[in-house]
Amino acid sequence: MGFDRSGRGFYRSGRGDGTVRKVTGKLLNRTLLEKQFPIALLPLGTANNVATTLGLKNDTDALIDSWQTAEKKNFDIGIVKGLTDPAFFLEGYGYGLFPYLMQEMKSAEEQEGETPDEKIKRALRVLHGLVQSYEAKNCNLQIDGEDYSDKFLLVEVMNTCSLGPNLHLAPNADPGDGYLNVAVITENQRADFSQYLLDRIHGHSVPFSYQTYKAQKVSIQWEGKLAHADDQLIKVRKSTPVEIEIRAGVLEFMVP
């Protein structure tokens, strides 16, 4: 923990999104959180989805210099109820392609000397392969009381703009606005999503039209057995109903 000029404390977090989750997890379990100790984030990981959403540039010296005058940005969290163990998320909670991508990446051997950009491109290649064979699942999806049930390749309830290998599933997300963003890709979008990933792999930035919905409460009953909360894989019973709510302004991050 560090201190600014006023003597007020802040938590300093380096490396990637997984480290940010570990730090905030400890804060959420301590009464210290009531004092609203802000988090100073250095984006030194691979995807840096939290930092990207906060608009933090990958310039360590500039960020450290900015801490003395930085503003405090409220940051919401999502709470998942209905699992064996309650879960929280900073980036997103979801089903479908991303849990399987995470599983594949965790089981793959790390490439020696691989840069963050190379690792993201490798993840995009793995995801592209999964899109070709993944069987879309039925999902009972309720967003603030409205029914959006369908057959999906993925359903992601997000708090950040991007997820996984820098896929901007919710480009207009504001993690401090008191709303979550539900991003979905249907079976009918499989070919378009596959082409989008292929374009990204070859270095082309071609937009893909994700369907997103603003939400404060989401109910999901997914046909499969694998989910994720941020970078944590979660095994669930088939068709386990869960409810997802937002806790507004629980955290603070320091932003220039």
Coordinates of C-alpha atoms in Angstrom, one line a residue:
M1 CA 0.0 0.0 0.0
G2 CA 1.2 3.6 -0.7
F3 CA 0.2 7.0 0.4
D4 CA -0.5 10.2 -1.5
R5 CA 0.5 13.7 -0.3
S6 CA -2.5 14.0 1.9
G7 CA -1.5 10.8 3.7
R8 CA -4.5 9.0 2.3
G9 CA -3.7 5.4 1.4
F10 CA -4.1 3.7 -1.9
Y11 CA -3.5 0.2 -3.2
R12 CA -1.0 -0.2 -6.0
S13 CA -1.6 -3.0 -8.4
G14 CA 0.7 -4.1 -11.2
R15 CA 0.7 -6.7 -13.9
G16 CA -2.6 -7.8 -15.5
D17 CA -6.3 -8.3 -15.0
G18 CA -5.8 -11.4 -12.9
T19 CA -3.7 -9.5 -10.4
V20 CA -6.3 -6.7 -10.2
R21 CA -8.9 -9.4 -9.4
K22 CA -6.8 -10.8 -6.6
V23 CA -6.2 -7.4 -5.0
T24 CA -9.9 -6.4 -5.2
G25 CA -11.0 -9.8 -3.9
K26 CA -9.0 -9.1 -0.7
L27 CA -10.5 -5.6 -0.5
L28 CA -14.0 -6.9 -0.8
N29 CA -13.4 -9.2 2.1
R30 CA -12.1 -6.5 4.5
T31 CA -13.8 -3.8 6.4
L32 CA -11.0 -1.6 5.1
L33 CA -13.1 -1.3 2.0
E34 CA -15.4 1.0 3.8
K35 CA -12.7 3.7 3.8
Q36 CA -12.7 3.6 0.0
F37 CA -9.0 3.1 -0.5
P38 CA -8.5 3.7 -4.2
I39 CA -6.5 1.4 -6.4
A40 CA -3.6 2.7 -8.5
L41 CA -3.3 0.3 -11.5
L42 CA -0.2 -0.3 -13.7
P43 CA -1.2 -2.2 -16.8
L44 CA 1.7 -4.6 -17.2
G45 CA -0.3 -7.7 -18.2
T46 CA -1.4 -9.2 -21.5
A47 CA -4.9 -8.0 -22.3
N48 CA -5.2 -5.2 -19.6
N49 CA -9.0 -5.0 -20.1
V50 CA -9.6 -3.2 -16.9
A51 CA -6.9 -0.6 -17.6
T52 CA -8.2 -0.1 -21.2
T53 CA -11.7 0.5 -20.0
L54 CA -10.4 3.1 -17.5
G55 CA -8.4 4.8 -20.3
L56 CA -5.0 4.1 -18.7
K57 CA -2.1 4.2 -21.1
N58 CA 0.8 1.7 -21.0
D59 CA 3.3 4.3 -19.7
T60 CA 4.4 3.3 -16.2
D61 CA 6.4 6.4 -15.4
A62 CA 3.6 8.8 -16.6
L63 CA 1.0 6.9 -14.6
I64 CA 3.1 6.9 -11.4
D65 CA 3.7 10.7 -11.8
S66 CA -0.1 11.2 -12.2
W67 CA -1.0 9.6 -8.9
Q68 CA -0.4 12.8 -6.9
T69 CA -3.2 14.6 -8.8
A70 CA -5.3 11.7 -10.1
E71 CA -9.1 11.6 -9.9
K72 CA -10.9 8.8 -8.2
K73 CA -13.1 6.8 -10.6
N74 CA -16.0 4.7 -9.1
F75 CA -16.0 1.1 -10.3
D76 CA -18.9 -1.2 -10.0
I77 CA -18.8 -5.0 -9.5
G78 CA -21.1 -7.8 -10.5
I79 CA -22.4 -10.3 -8.0
V80 CA -23.4 -13.8 -9.2
K81 CA -26.0 -15.7 -7.0
G82 CA -27.1 -19.3 -7.4
L83 CA -23.7 -20.9 -7.7
T84 CA -22.3 -23.3 -5.0
D85 CA -20.0 -20.4 -4.0
P86 CA -21.1 -16.8 -4.7
A87 CA -18.9 -15.1 -7.3
F88 CA -18.0 -11.5 -8.2
F89 CA -16.5 -10.0 -11.3
L90 CA -14.9 -6.9 -12.5
E91 CA -14.8 -7.6 -16.2
G92 CA -17.5 -10.2 -16.9
Y93 CA -19.3 -13.4 -16.1
G94 CA -20.5 -15.6 -18.9
Y95 CA -21.0 -18.9 -20.7
G96 CA -20.2 -20.3 -24.1
L97 CA -17.0 -19.7 -26.1
F98 CA -14.9 -17.8 -23.5
P99 CA -14.8 -20.5 -20.8
Y100 CA -13.7 -23.0 -23.4
L101 CA -11.1 -20.6 -24.7
M102 CA -9.8 -20.1 -21.2
Q103 CA -9.7 -23.9 -20.7
E104 CA -7.7 -24.3 -23.9
M105 CA -5.3 -21.5 -23.1
K106 CA -4.6 -22.8 -19.6
S107 CA -3.8 -26.3 -20.9
A108 CA -1.6 -25.0 -23.7
E109 CA 2.1 -24.7 -23.1
E110 CA 3.4 -21.1 -22.6
Q111 CA 5.5 -19.9 -25.6
E112 CA 9.0 -18.9 -24.4
G113 CA 9.6 -15.2 -25.1
E114 CA 6.1 -14.6 -26.3
T115 CA 5.1 -10.9 -26.2
P116 CA 1.6 -9.8 -25.1
D117 CA 0.6 -9.1 -28.7
E118 CA 1.7 -12.6 -29.8
K119 CA -0.2 -14.2 -26.9
I120 CA -3.4 -12.3 -27.8
K121 CA -3.0 -13.3 -31.5
R122 CA -2.5 -17.0 -30.4
A123 CA -5.7 -16.7 -28.3
L124 CA -7.6 -15.3 -31.3
R125 CA -6.4 -18.3 -33.3
V126 CA -7.6 -20.7 -30.7
L127 CA -11.0 -18.9 -30.4
H128 CA -11.4 -19.0 -34.2
G129 CA -10.9 -22.7 -34.1
L130 CA -13.5 -23.1 -31.3
V131 CA -16.1 -21.1 -33.3
Q132 CA -15.9 -23.7 -36.1
S133 CA -16.9 -26.6 -33.8
Y134 CA -18.6 -25.2 -30.7
E135 CA -22.3 -26.2 -30.5
A136 CA -24.5 -23.3 -29.6
K137 CA -26.5 -23.7 -26.4
N138 CA -30.1 -22.9 -25.5
C139 CA -30.3 -20.2 -22.9
N140 CA -33.1 -18.8 -20.9
L141 CA -32.0 -15.1 -20.6
Q142 CA -34.0 -12.5 -18.7
I143 CA -32.7 -8.9 -18.6
D144 CA -34.4 -6.6 -16.2
G145 CA -37.6 -8.7 -16.5
E146 CA -37.6 -8.9 -20.4
D147 CA -37.1 -12.2 -22.1
Y148 CA -34.2 -12.5 -24.6
S149 CA -33.9 -16.3 -24.7
D150 CA -32.3 -17.9 -27.7
K151 CA -29.6 -20.2 -28.9
F152 CA -26.2 -18.6 -28.3
L153 CA -22.5 -19.1 -29.0
L154 CA -21.8 -16.9 -26.0
V155 CA -23.5 -14.8 -23.3
E156 CA -21.4 -12.4 -21.4
V157 CA -22.6 -10.1 -18.6
M158 CA -19.9 -7.4 -18.7
N159 CA -18.7 -4.4 -16.6
T160 CA -15.7 -3.5 -18.8
C161 CA -15.6 -2.6 -22.5
S162 CA -13.5 -5.6 -23.5
L163 CA -13.0 -9.2 -22.5
G164 CA -10.5 -12.0 -23.2
P165 CA -8.1 -11.2 -26.1
N166 CA -9.2 -7.6 -26.3
L167 CA -12.6 -8.3 -27.8
H168 CA -14.7 -5.2 -27.4
L169 CA -18.0 -6.9 -26.7
A170 CA -19.4 -3.8 -24.9
P171 CA -17.5 -0.8 -26.4
N172 CA -19.7 1.7 -24.7
A173 CA -19.5 0.2 -21.2
D174 CA -18.8 2.5 -18.3
P175 CA -17.8 0.5 -15.2
G176 CA -19.0 3.2 -12.9
D177 CA -22.5 4.0 -14.3
G178 CA -24.5 1.5 -12.2
Y179 CA -25.3 -0.7 -15.2
L180 CA -24.0 -4.0 -16.6
N181 CA -23.8 -4.7 -20.3
V182 CA -25.1 -8.1 -21.6
A183 CA -23.3 -9.1 -24.9
V184 CA -24.6 -12.0 -26.9
I185 CA -23.7 -13.8 -30.1
T186 CA -26.3 -16.0 -31.6
E187 CA -26.0 -19.1 -33.8
N188 CA -27.0 -17.0 -36.8
Q189 CA -23.9 -14.8 -36.3
R190 CA -21.4 -17.7 -36.3
A191 CA -20.0 -17.0 -39.8
D192 CA -19.7 -13.3 -39.3
F193 CA -17.9 -13.7 -35.9
S194 CA -15.6 -16.3 -37.5
Q195 CA -14.6 -13.8 -40.2
Y196 CA -14.1 -11.0 -37.7
L197 CA -11.7 -13.2 -35.8
L198 CA -9.9 -14.1 -38.9
D199 CA -9.5 -10.4 -39.8
R200 CA -8.2 -9.7 -36.4
I201 CA -5.6 -12.5 -36.7
H202 CA -4.4 -11.0 -39.9
G203 CA -4.1 -7.5 -38.4
H204 CA -7.2 -6.0 -39.9
S205 CA -9.5 -3.9 -37.6
V206 CA -12.9 -4.7 -39.1
P207 CA -15.9 -4.0 -36.7
F208 CA -18.3 -6.7 -35.7
S209 CA -21.8 -5.8 -34.7
Y210 CA -22.3 -7.3 -31.2
Q211 CA -25.7 -7.2 -29.7
T212 CA -25.6 -5.6 -26.2
Y213 CA -28.2 -4.7 -23.6
K214 CA -27.9 -2.4 -20.6
A215 CA -29.0 -4.2 -17.4
Q216 CA -29.1 -4.0 -13.6
K217 CA -30.4 -7.5 -13.0
V218 CA -29.9 -10.5 -15.2
S219 CA -31.2 -14.1 -14.9
I220 CA -29.5 -16.9 -16.9
Q221 CA -30.2 -20.6 -17.2
W222 CA -27.5 -22.0 -19.6
E223 CA -27.7 -25.5 -21.1
G224 CA -23.9 -26.1 -20.6
K225 CA -21.7 -26.9 -17.6
L226 CA -18.9 -24.4 -17.8
A227 CA -18.8 -20.7 -16.9
H228 CA -16.3 -18.0 -15.9
A229 CA -16.0 -15.0 -13.7
D230 CA -13.2 -12.8 -15.0
D231 CA -10.3 -15.3 -15.4
Q232 CA -11.7 -17.9 -13.0
L233 CA -13.3 -21.0 -14.6
I234 CA -16.4 -22.3 -12.9
K235 CA -18.0 -25.7 -13.3
V236 CA -21.7 -25.6 -12.8
R237 CA -24.5 -28.2 -13.0
K238 CA -26.3 -28.2 -16.4
S239 CA -29.0 -25.6 -16.6
T240 CA -28.3 -24.1 -13.2
P241 CA -30.2 -20.8 -12.8
V242 CA -28.2 -17.8 -11.7
E243 CA -29.0 -14.2 -10.9
I244 CA -26.5 -11.4 -11.5
E245 CA -26.8 -8.0 -9.9
I246 CA -24.6 -4.9 -9.8
R247 CA -23.1 -3.3 -6.7
A248 CA -22.5 0.3 -7.8
G249 CA -19.4 2.2 -6.8
V250 CA -17.9 -0.4 -4.5
L251 CA -14.4 0.2 -5.7
E252 CA -12.3 3.3 -6.7
F253 CA -9.5 3.5 -9.2
M254 CA -7.1 6.3 -9.7
V255 CA -7.2 7.8 -13.2
P256 CA -5.2 10.7 -14.7

